[in-house]
């Protein structure tokens, strides 16, 4: 698979940005703590499923102190519709206790401190740092892992390898929203079972060899061939100078 050039990567993100100028997470939250809770609950669950459960939870416990007071069993009742609800309820109590005891009830703006919280891994920490604090982090979930490998923009065998690749290839001006564009593209266009290649704005840049839909439709939608702005300038032919007669 031919690697993306820096110009191709910039064009890739430019087109995704054009479709969603200011993308946002689809999880519903009101502050860093409720965001942290929502992201912890979203592990192996859909954002839509989490959003159905969190309004009732947040109505009773929108701070670490209130979450502790609510207790594990009551939390279980409120999030029962979400996968792994018992483990997640236990983690919510434990992380809330740690936030109160070590961070004054505030969500820390620090990767190591976030990853030390129960139920919080690198992906969750990256989401919180990006969405709550505006850090240019890239959280690699299943959608981003698929898009990065399928398109070829940052192939890797592990989420960390993909994250490292995306960090290296993503232009600085696009890093703030990069993971949102990639997630939404994977969720609604570059889907797992059947990617919607005819309606993909980066289809002509994508390295995927089994594109769906008629080739001519894909070319018409995304632009046939390599965009002129990305093509290498043609080498100029140099004619030998004629020697002046002596």
PDB file of C-alpha atoms in Angstrom:
ATOM      1  CA  UNK A   1       0.000   0.000   0.000  1.00  0.00           C
ATOM      2  CA  UNK A   2       1.451   3.341  -1.052  1.00  0.00           C
ATOM      3  CA  UNK A   3       1.878   5.703   1.885  1.00  0.00           C
ATOM      4  CA  UNK A   4       0.037   9.019   2.011  1.00  0.00           C
ATOM      5  CA  UNK A   5       2.106  12.073   1.180  1.00  0.00           C
ATOM      6  CA  UNK A   6       1.787  15.150   3.385  1.00  0.00           C
ATOM      7  CA  UNK A   7      -0.100  16.936   0.631  1.00  0.00           C
ATOM      8  CA  UNK A   8      -2.535  14.047   0.266  1.00  0.00           C
ATOM      9  CA  UNK A   9      -3.108  13.971   4.035  1.00  0.00           C
ATOM     10  CA  UNK A  10      -3.808  17.706   4.082  1.00  0.00           C
ATOM     11  CA  UNK A  11      -6.305  17.309   1.236  1.00  0.00           C
ATOM     12  CA  UNK A  12      -7.874  14.312   3.000  1.00  0.00           C
ATOM     13  CA  UNK A  13      -8.604  16.371   6.110  1.00  0.00           C
ATOM     14  CA  UNK A  14      -9.548  19.472   4.134  1.00  0.00           C
ATOM     15  CA  UNK A  15     -12.392  17.541   2.505  1.00  0.00           C
ATOM     16  CA  UNK A  16     -13.572  15.968   5.765  1.00  0.00           C
ATOM     17  CA  UNK A  17     -13.488  19.402   7.399  1.00  0.00           C
ATOM     18  CA  UNK A  18     -15.532  20.837   4.571  1.00  0.00           C
ATOM     19  CA  UNK A  19     -18.338  18.357   5.289  1.00  0.00           C
ATOM     20  CA  UNK A  20     -18.343  19.130   9.038  1.00  0.00           C
ATOM     21  CA  UNK A  21     -16.531  22.418   9.796  1.00  0.00           C
ATOM     22  CA  UNK A  22     -16.830  22.097  13.585  1.00  0.00           C
ATOM     23  CA  UNK A  23     -17.534  18.451  14.450  1.00  0.00           C
ATOM     24  CA  UNK A  24     -18.559  17.455  17.955  1.00  0.00           C
ATOM     25  CA  UNK A  25     -18.844  14.297  19.977  1.00  0.00           C
ATOM     26  CA  UNK A  26     -22.283  12.720  19.853  1.00  0.00           C
ATOM     27  CA  UNK A  27     -22.173  11.920  23.569  1.00  0.00           C
ATOM     28  CA  UNK A  28     -24.322  14.266  25.652  1.00  0.00           C
ATOM     29  CA  UNK A  29     -22.607  16.019  28.570  1.00  0.00           C
ATOM     30  CA  UNK A  30     -22.510  19.359  30.377  1.00  0.00           C
ATOM     31  CA  UNK A  31     -19.021  19.564  31.894  1.00  0.00           C
ATOM     32  CA  UNK A  32     -15.745  17.595  32.175  1.00  0.00           C
ATOM     33  CA  UNK A  33     -17.117  15.227  34.843  1.00  0.00           C
ATOM     34  CA  UNK A  34     -20.275  14.275  32.949  1.00  0.00           C
ATOM     35  CA  UNK A  35     -18.166  13.892  29.806  1.00  0.00           C
ATOM     36  CA  UNK A  36     -15.796  11.556  31.651  1.00  0.00           C
ATOM     37  CA  UNK A  37     -18.723   9.493  32.915  1.00  0.00           C
ATOM     38  CA  UNK A  38     -20.295   9.322  29.448  1.00  0.00           C
ATOM     39  CA  UNK A  39     -17.046   8.193  27.830  1.00  0.00           C
ATOM     40  CA  UNK A  40     -16.474   5.522  30.484  1.00  0.00           C
ATOM     41  CA  UNK A  41     -20.018   4.256  29.873  1.00  0.00           C
ATOM     42  CA  UNK A  42     -19.499   4.255  26.087  1.00  0.00           C
ATOM     43  CA  UNK A  43     -16.895   1.466  26.169  1.00  0.00           C
ATOM     44  CA  UNK A  44     -18.330  -1.420  24.115  1.00  0.00           C
ATOM     45  CA  UNK A  45     -21.597   0.508  23.808  1.00  0.00           C
ATOM     46  CA  UNK A  46     -23.100   2.960  21.344  1.00  0.00           C
ATOM     47  CA  UNK A  47     -23.259   6.699  21.956  1.00  0.00           C
ATOM     48  CA  UNK A  48     -27.006   6.556  21.337  1.00  0.00           C
ATOM     49  CA  UNK A  49     -27.421   3.896  24.012  1.00  0.00           C
ATOM     50  CA  UNK A  50     -25.369   5.909  26.504  1.00  0.00           C
ATOM     51  CA  UNK A  51     -27.350   9.067  25.748  1.00  0.00           C
ATOM     52  CA  UNK A  52     -30.578   7.260  26.631  1.00  0.00           C
ATOM     53  CA  UNK A  53     -29.290   6.340  30.101  1.00  0.00           C
ATOM     54  CA  UNK A  54     -27.307   9.401  31.189  1.00  0.00           C
ATOM     55  CA  UNK A  55     -30.093  12.024  31.534  1.00  0.00           C
ATOM     56  CA  UNK A  56     -31.607  10.177  34.503  1.00  0.00           C
ATOM     57  CA  UNK A  57     -28.157   9.478  35.950  1.00  0.00           C
ATOM     58  CA  UNK A  58     -26.958  13.072  35.602  1.00  0.00           C
ATOM     59  CA  UNK A  59     -30.196  14.412  37.067  1.00  0.00           C
ATOM     60  CA  UNK A  60     -29.207  12.690  40.311  1.00  0.00           C
ATOM     61  CA  UNK A  61     -25.411  12.695  40.110  1.00  0.00           C
ATOM     62  CA  UNK A  62     -23.619  15.314  38.028  1.00  0.00           C
ATOM     63  CA  UNK A  63     -20.637  15.672  40.374  1.00  0.00           C
ATOM     64  CA  UNK A  64     -18.215  13.135  41.906  1.00  0.00           C
ATOM     65  CA  UNK A  65     -19.643  13.849  45.358  1.00  0.00           C
ATOM     66  CA  UNK A  66     -23.206  13.134  44.226  1.00  0.00           C
ATOM     67  CA  UNK A  67     -22.070   9.990  42.368  1.00  0.00           C
ATOM     68  CA  UNK A  68     -20.508   8.678  45.569  1.00  0.00           C
ATOM     69  CA  UNK A  69     -23.655   9.472  47.526  1.00  0.00           C
ATOM     70  CA  UNK A  70     -25.805   7.723  44.920  1.00  0.00           C
ATOM     71  CA  UNK A  71     -23.965   4.453  45.455  1.00  0.00           C
ATOM     72  CA  UNK A  72     -23.144   1.501  43.247  1.00  0.00           C
ATOM     73  CA  UNK A  73     -26.486  -0.316  43.375  1.00  0.00           C
ATOM     74  CA  UNK A  74     -28.491   2.762  42.449  1.00  0.00           C
ATOM     75  CA  UNK A  75     -26.096   3.489  39.593  1.00  0.00           C
ATOM     76  CA  UNK A  76     -26.561  -0.085  38.371  1.00  0.00           C
ATOM     77  CA  UNK A  77     -30.322   0.486  38.195  1.00  0.00           C
ATOM     78  CA  UNK A  78     -29.848   3.656  36.144  1.00  0.00           C
ATOM     79  CA  UNK A  79     -27.361   2.247  33.610  1.00  0.00           C
ATOM     80  CA  UNK A  80     -28.685  -1.308  33.324  1.00  0.00           C
ATOM     81  CA  UNK A  81     -29.416  -0.857  29.602  1.00  0.00           C
ATOM     82  CA  UNK A  82     -25.695  -0.323  28.881  1.00  0.00           C
ATOM     83  CA  UNK A  83     -23.318  -3.241  28.372  1.00  0.00           C
ATOM     84  CA  UNK A  84     -21.052  -4.226  31.294  1.00  0.00           C
ATOM     85  CA  UNK A  85     -23.208  -2.059  33.566  1.00  0.00           C
ATOM     86  CA  UNK A  86     -22.067  -3.663  36.837  1.00  0.00           C
ATOM     87  CA  UNK A  87     -18.367  -3.177  36.128  1.00  0.00           C
ATOM     88  CA  UNK A  88     -19.013   0.371  34.915  1.00  0.00           C
ATOM     89  CA  UNK A  89     -21.062   1.228  38.021  1.00  0.00           C
ATOM     90  CA  UNK A  90     -18.215   0.012  40.200  1.00  0.00           C
ATOM     91  CA  UNK A  91     -15.730   2.095  38.207  1.00  0.00           C
ATOM     92  CA  UNK A  92     -17.896   5.222  38.421  1.00  0.00           C
ATOM     93  CA  UNK A  93     -17.941   4.991  42.209  1.00  0.00           C
ATOM     94  CA  UNK A  94     -14.211   4.327  42.406  1.00  0.00           C
ATOM     95  CA  UNK A  95     -13.198   7.111  40.009  1.00  0.00           C
ATOM     96  CA  UNK A  96     -15.525   9.556  41.760  1.00  0.00           C
ATOM     97  CA  UNK A  97     -13.889   8.722  45.094  1.00  0.00           C
ATOM     98  CA  UNK A  98     -10.450   9.252  43.584  1.00  0.00           C
ATOM     99  CA  UNK A  99     -11.485  12.588  42.056  1.00  0.00           C
ATOM    100  CA  UNK A 100     -12.735  13.780  45.456  1.00  0.00           C
ATOM    101  CA  UNK A 101      -9.759  12.503  47.455  1.00  0.00           C
ATOM    102  CA  UNK A 102      -6.937  13.380  45.049  1.00  0.00           C
ATOM    103  CA  UNK A 103      -8.201  16.154  42.785  1.00  0.00           C
ATOM    104  CA  UNK A 104     -10.607  18.211  44.848  1.00  0.00           C
ATOM    105  CA  UNK A 105     -13.585  16.878  42.915  1.00  0.00           C
ATOM    106  CA  UNK A 106     -12.237  18.191  39.601  1.00  0.00           C
ATOM    107  CA  UNK A 107     -11.352  16.229  36.458  1.00  0.00           C
ATOM    108  CA  UNK A 108      -7.580  16.609  35.973  1.00  0.00           C
ATOM    109  CA  UNK A 109      -6.149  18.036  32.761  1.00  0.00           C
ATOM    110  CA  UNK A 110      -3.342  15.504  32.775  1.00  0.00           C
ATOM    111  CA  UNK A 111      -3.038  12.226  30.882  1.00  0.00           C
ATOM    112  CA  UNK A 112      -1.287  10.261  33.621  1.00  0.00           C
ATOM    113  CA  UNK A 113      -3.786  11.406  36.260  1.00  0.00           C
ATOM    114  CA  UNK A 114      -6.715  10.534  33.997  1.00  0.00           C
ATOM    115  CA  UNK A 115      -5.361   7.085  33.130  1.00  0.00           C
ATOM    116  CA  UNK A 116      -4.902   6.392  36.860  1.00  0.00           C
ATOM    117  CA  UNK A 117      -8.684   6.619  37.315  1.00  0.00           C
ATOM    118  CA  UNK A 118     -10.603   3.284  37.381  1.00  0.00           C
ATOM    119  CA  UNK A 119     -12.177   2.474  34.012  1.00  0.00           C
ATOM    120  CA  UNK A 120     -10.118   5.093  32.166  1.00  0.00           C
ATOM    121  CA  UNK A 121      -7.650   4.016  29.496  1.00  0.00           C
ATOM    122  CA  UNK A 122      -5.676   5.908  26.886  1.00  0.00           C
ATOM    123  CA  UNK A 123      -8.641   6.308  24.520  1.00  0.00           C
ATOM    124  CA  UNK A 124     -10.908   7.724  27.229  1.00  0.00           C
ATOM    125  CA  UNK A 125      -8.168  10.058  28.448  1.00  0.00           C
ATOM    126  CA  UNK A 126      -7.624  11.299  24.896  1.00  0.00           C
ATOM    127  CA  UNK A 127     -11.338  12.033  24.450  1.00  0.00           C
ATOM    128  CA  UNK A 128     -11.531  13.982  27.713  1.00  0.00           C
ATOM    129  CA  UNK A 129      -8.354  15.943  26.968  1.00  0.00           C
ATOM    130  CA  UNK A 130      -9.623  16.805  23.500  1.00  0.00           C
ATOM    131  CA  UNK A 131     -13.296  17.531  24.119  1.00  0.00           C
ATOM    132  CA  UNK A 132     -13.171  19.005  27.630  1.00  0.00           C
ATOM    133  CA  UNK A 133      -9.835  20.818  27.444  1.00  0.00           C
ATOM    134  CA  UNK A 134      -9.208  21.409  23.742  1.00  0.00           C
ATOM    135  CA  UNK A 135      -6.017  19.353  23.547  1.00  0.00           C
ATOM    136  CA  UNK A 136      -5.112  18.127  20.014  1.00  0.00           C
ATOM    137  CA  UNK A 137      -5.234  14.452  20.998  1.00  0.00           C
ATOM    138  CA  UNK A 138      -6.484  11.643  18.755  1.00  0.00           C
ATOM    139  CA  UNK A 139      -8.554   8.951  20.448  1.00  0.00           C
ATOM    140  CA  UNK A 140      -8.489   5.745  18.408  1.00  0.00           C
ATOM    141  CA  UNK A 141     -11.716   3.769  18.648  1.00  0.00           C
ATOM    142  CA  UNK A 142     -12.968   1.004  16.345  1.00  0.00           C
ATOM    143  CA  UNK A 143     -14.148   3.517  13.731  1.00  0.00           C
ATOM    144  CA  UNK A 144     -10.833   5.368  13.565  1.00  0.00           C
ATOM    145  CA  UNK A 145      -8.876   2.099  13.586  1.00  0.00           C
ATOM    146  CA  UNK A 146     -10.895   0.912  10.579  1.00  0.00           C
ATOM    147  CA  UNK A 147     -10.713   4.196   8.646  1.00  0.00           C
ATOM    148  CA  UNK A 148      -6.984   4.615   9.235  1.00  0.00           C
ATOM    149  CA  UNK A 149      -6.215   1.096   8.029  1.00  0.00           C
ATOM    150  CA  UNK A 150      -8.749   0.920   5.208  1.00  0.00           C
ATOM    151  CA  UNK A 151      -7.894   4.274   3.641  1.00  0.00           C
ATOM    152  CA  UNK A 152      -4.185   3.824   4.285  1.00  0.00           C
ATOM    153  CA  UNK A 153      -3.697   7.214   5.903  1.00  0.00           C
ATOM    154  CA  UNK A 154      -2.204   5.638   9.039  1.00  0.00           C
ATOM    155  CA  UNK A 155      -2.159   1.825   8.947  1.00  0.00           C
ATOM    156  CA  UNK A 156      -1.249  -0.025  12.118  1.00  0.00           C
ATOM    157  CA  UNK A 157      -1.820  -3.323  13.895  1.00  0.00           C
ATOM    158  CA  UNK A 158      -2.731  -1.761  17.247  1.00  0.00           C
ATOM    159  CA  UNK A 159      -4.668   1.346  18.329  1.00  0.00           C
ATOM    160  CA  UNK A 160      -1.449   2.876  19.656  1.00  0.00           C
ATOM    161  CA  UNK A 161       0.310   2.288  16.335  1.00  0.00           C
ATOM    162  CA  UNK A 162      -2.575   3.950  14.493  1.00  0.00           C
ATOM    163  CA  UNK A 163      -2.578   6.856  16.959  1.00  0.00           C
ATOM    164  CA  UNK A 164       1.159   7.347  16.477  1.00  0.00           C
ATOM    165  CA  UNK A 165       0.732   7.229  12.700  1.00  0.00           C
ATOM    166  CA  UNK A 166      -2.111   9.751  12.769  1.00  0.00           C
ATOM    167  CA  UNK A 167      -0.134  12.066  15.036  1.00  0.00           C
ATOM    168  CA  UNK A 168       2.690  12.016  12.488  1.00  0.00           C
ATOM    169  CA  UNK A 169       0.622  12.466   9.301  1.00  0.00           C
ATOM    170  CA  UNK A 170      -2.137  14.843  10.485  1.00  0.00           C
ATOM    171  CA  UNK A 171      -1.367  18.509   9.737  1.00  0.00           C
ATOM    172  CA  UNK A 172      -1.213  20.663  12.858  1.00  0.00           C
ATOM    173  CA  UNK A 173      -4.172  22.807  11.815  1.00  0.00           C
ATOM    174  CA  UNK A 174      -6.441  19.728  11.680  1.00  0.00           C
ATOM    175  CA  UNK A 175      -5.367  17.901  14.872  1.00  0.00           C
ATOM    176  CA  UNK A 176      -7.900  19.630  17.145  1.00  0.00           C
ATOM    177  CA  UNK A 177     -10.854  17.959  15.392  1.00  0.00           C
ATOM    178  CA  UNK A 178      -9.111  15.072  13.599  1.00  0.00           C
ATOM    179  CA  UNK A 179     -10.527  12.262  15.692  1.00  0.00           C
ATOM    180  CA  UNK A 180     -14.075  13.638  15.383  1.00  0.00           C
ATOM    181  CA  UNK A 181     -13.850  13.775  11.580  1.00  0.00           C
ATOM    182  CA  UNK A 182     -12.447  10.251  11.431  1.00  0.00           C
ATOM    183  CA  UNK A 183     -15.018   8.803  13.851  1.00  0.00           C
ATOM    184  CA  UNK A 184     -17.970  10.390  12.063  1.00  0.00           C
ATOM    185  CA  UNK A 185     -16.604   9.346   8.675  1.00  0.00           C
ATOM    186  CA  UNK A 186     -16.291   5.771   9.905  1.00  0.00           C
ATOM    187  CA  UNK A 187     -19.712   5.802  11.533  1.00  0.00           C
ATOM    188  CA  UNK A 188     -21.688   7.199   8.608  1.00  0.00           C
ATOM    189  CA  UNK A 189     -19.657   6.663   5.422  1.00  0.00           C
ATOM    190  CA  UNK A 190     -16.734   4.247   5.799  1.00  0.00           C
ATOM    191  CA  UNK A 191     -18.852   1.681   7.612  1.00  0.00           C
ATOM    192  CA  UNK A 192     -17.544  -1.730   8.600  1.00  0.00           C
ATOM    193  CA  UNK A 193     -19.681  -4.051   6.460  1.00  0.00           C
ATOM    194  CA  UNK A 194     -20.250  -1.919   3.398  1.00  0.00           C
ATOM    195  CA  UNK A 195     -18.485   1.415   3.014  1.00  0.00           C
ATOM    196  CA  UNK A 196     -20.443   4.026   1.071  1.00  0.00           C
ATOM    197  CA  UNK A 197     -17.665   4.687  -1.433  1.00  0.00           C
ATOM    198  CA  UNK A 198     -19.878   6.468  -4.020  1.00  0.00           C
ATOM    199  CA  UNK A 199     -20.668   9.139  -1.416  1.00  0.00           C
ATOM    200  CA  UNK A 200     -17.183   9.348   0.086  1.00  0.00           C
ATOM    201  CA  UNK A 201     -15.423  12.686  -0.373  1.00  0.00           C
ATOM    202  CA  UNK A 202     -11.979  11.078  -0.055  1.00  0.00           C
ATOM    203  CA  UNK A 203     -12.602   8.014  -2.248  1.00  0.00           C
ATOM    204  CA  UNK A 204      -9.990   8.982  -4.829  1.00  0.00           C
ATOM    205  CA  UNK A 205      -7.353   9.403  -2.106  1.00  0.00           C
ATOM    206  CA  UNK A 206      -8.321   6.172  -0.334  1.00  0.00           C
ATOM    207  CA  UNK A 207      -6.127   3.091  -0.869  1.00  0.00           C
ATOM    208  CA  UNK A 208      -8.965   0.595  -0.267  1.00  0.00           C
ATOM    209  CA  UNK A 209      -8.927  -1.937  -3.072  1.00  0.00           C
ATOM    210  CA  UNK A 210     -12.511  -3.202  -2.829  1.00  0.00           C
ATOM    211  CA  UNK A 211     -14.506  -0.008  -3.192  1.00  0.00           C
ATOM    212  CA  UNK A 212     -18.272  -0.370  -3.438  1.00  0.00           C
ATOM    213  CA  UNK A 213     -20.401   1.093  -6.209  1.00  0.00           C
ATOM    214  CA  UNK A 214     -19.679   1.885  -9.854  1.00  0.00           C
ATOM    215  CA  UNK A 215     -16.180   3.229 -10.409  1.00  0.00           C
ATOM    216  CA  UNK A 216     -17.448   6.064 -12.590  1.00  0.00           C
ATOM    217  CA  UNK A 217     -19.823   7.225  -9.852  1.00  0.00           C
ATOM    218  CA  UNK A 218     -17.029   7.209  -7.287  1.00  0.00           C
ATOM    219  CA  UNK A 219     -14.809   9.152  -9.649  1.00  0.00           C
ATOM    220  CA  UNK A 220     -17.543  11.700 -10.322  1.00  0.00           C
ATOM    221  CA  UNK A 221     -18.291  12.129  -6.610  1.00  0.00           C
ATOM    222  CA  UNK A 222     -14.739  12.478  -5.367  1.00  0.00           C
ATOM    223  CA  UNK A 223     -12.953  13.731  -8.463  1.00  0.00           C
ATOM    224  CA  UNK A 224     -11.311  11.422 -10.968  1.00  0.00           C
ATOM    225  CA  UNK A 225      -7.678  10.692 -10.405  1.00  0.00           C
ATOM    226  CA  UNK A 226      -5.307  12.660  -8.241  1.00  0.00           C
ATOM    227  CA  UNK A 227      -6.349  16.277  -7.701  1.00  0.00           C
ATOM    228  CA  UNK A 228      -4.252  18.711  -9.669  1.00  0.00           C
ATOM    229  CA  UNK A 229      -3.174  20.434  -6.480  1.00  0.00           C
ATOM    230  CA  UNK A 230      -1.641  17.175  -5.235  1.00  0.00           C
ATOM    231  CA  UNK A 231       0.080  16.064  -8.403  1.00  0.00           C
ATOM    232  CA  UNK A 232       3.812  16.353  -8.645  1.00  0.00           C
ATOM    233  CA  UNK A 233       4.973  19.043 -11.050  1.00  0.00           C
ATOM    234  CA  UNK A 234       6.171  17.645 -14.339  1.00  0.00           C
ATOM    235  CA  UNK A 235       9.898  17.644 -14.768  1.00  0.00           C
ATOM    236  CA  UNK A 236      11.051  20.301 -17.166  1.00  0.00           C
ATOM    237  CA  UNK A 237      13.052  19.152 -20.127  1.00  0.00           C
ATOM    238  CA  UNK A 238      16.389  20.856 -20.314  1.00  0.00           C
ATOM    239  CA  UNK A 239      17.728  21.479 -23.770  1.00  0.00           C
ATOM    240  CA  UNK A 240      21.452  21.692 -24.212  1.00  0.00           C
ATOM    241  CA  UNK A 241      22.619  25.180 -24.979  1.00  0.00           C
ATOM    242  CA  UNK A 242      23.818  25.764 -28.472  1.00  0.00           C
ATOM    243  CA  UNK A 243      27.486  26.553 -28.529  1.00  0.00           C
ATOM    244  CA  UNK A 244      28.360  29.905 -29.970  1.00  0.00           C
ATOM    245  CA  UNK A 245      30.621  29.690 -32.987  1.00  0.00           C
ATOM    246  CA  UNK A 246      34.202  30.697 -32.411  1.00  0.00           C
TER     247      UNK A 246
END
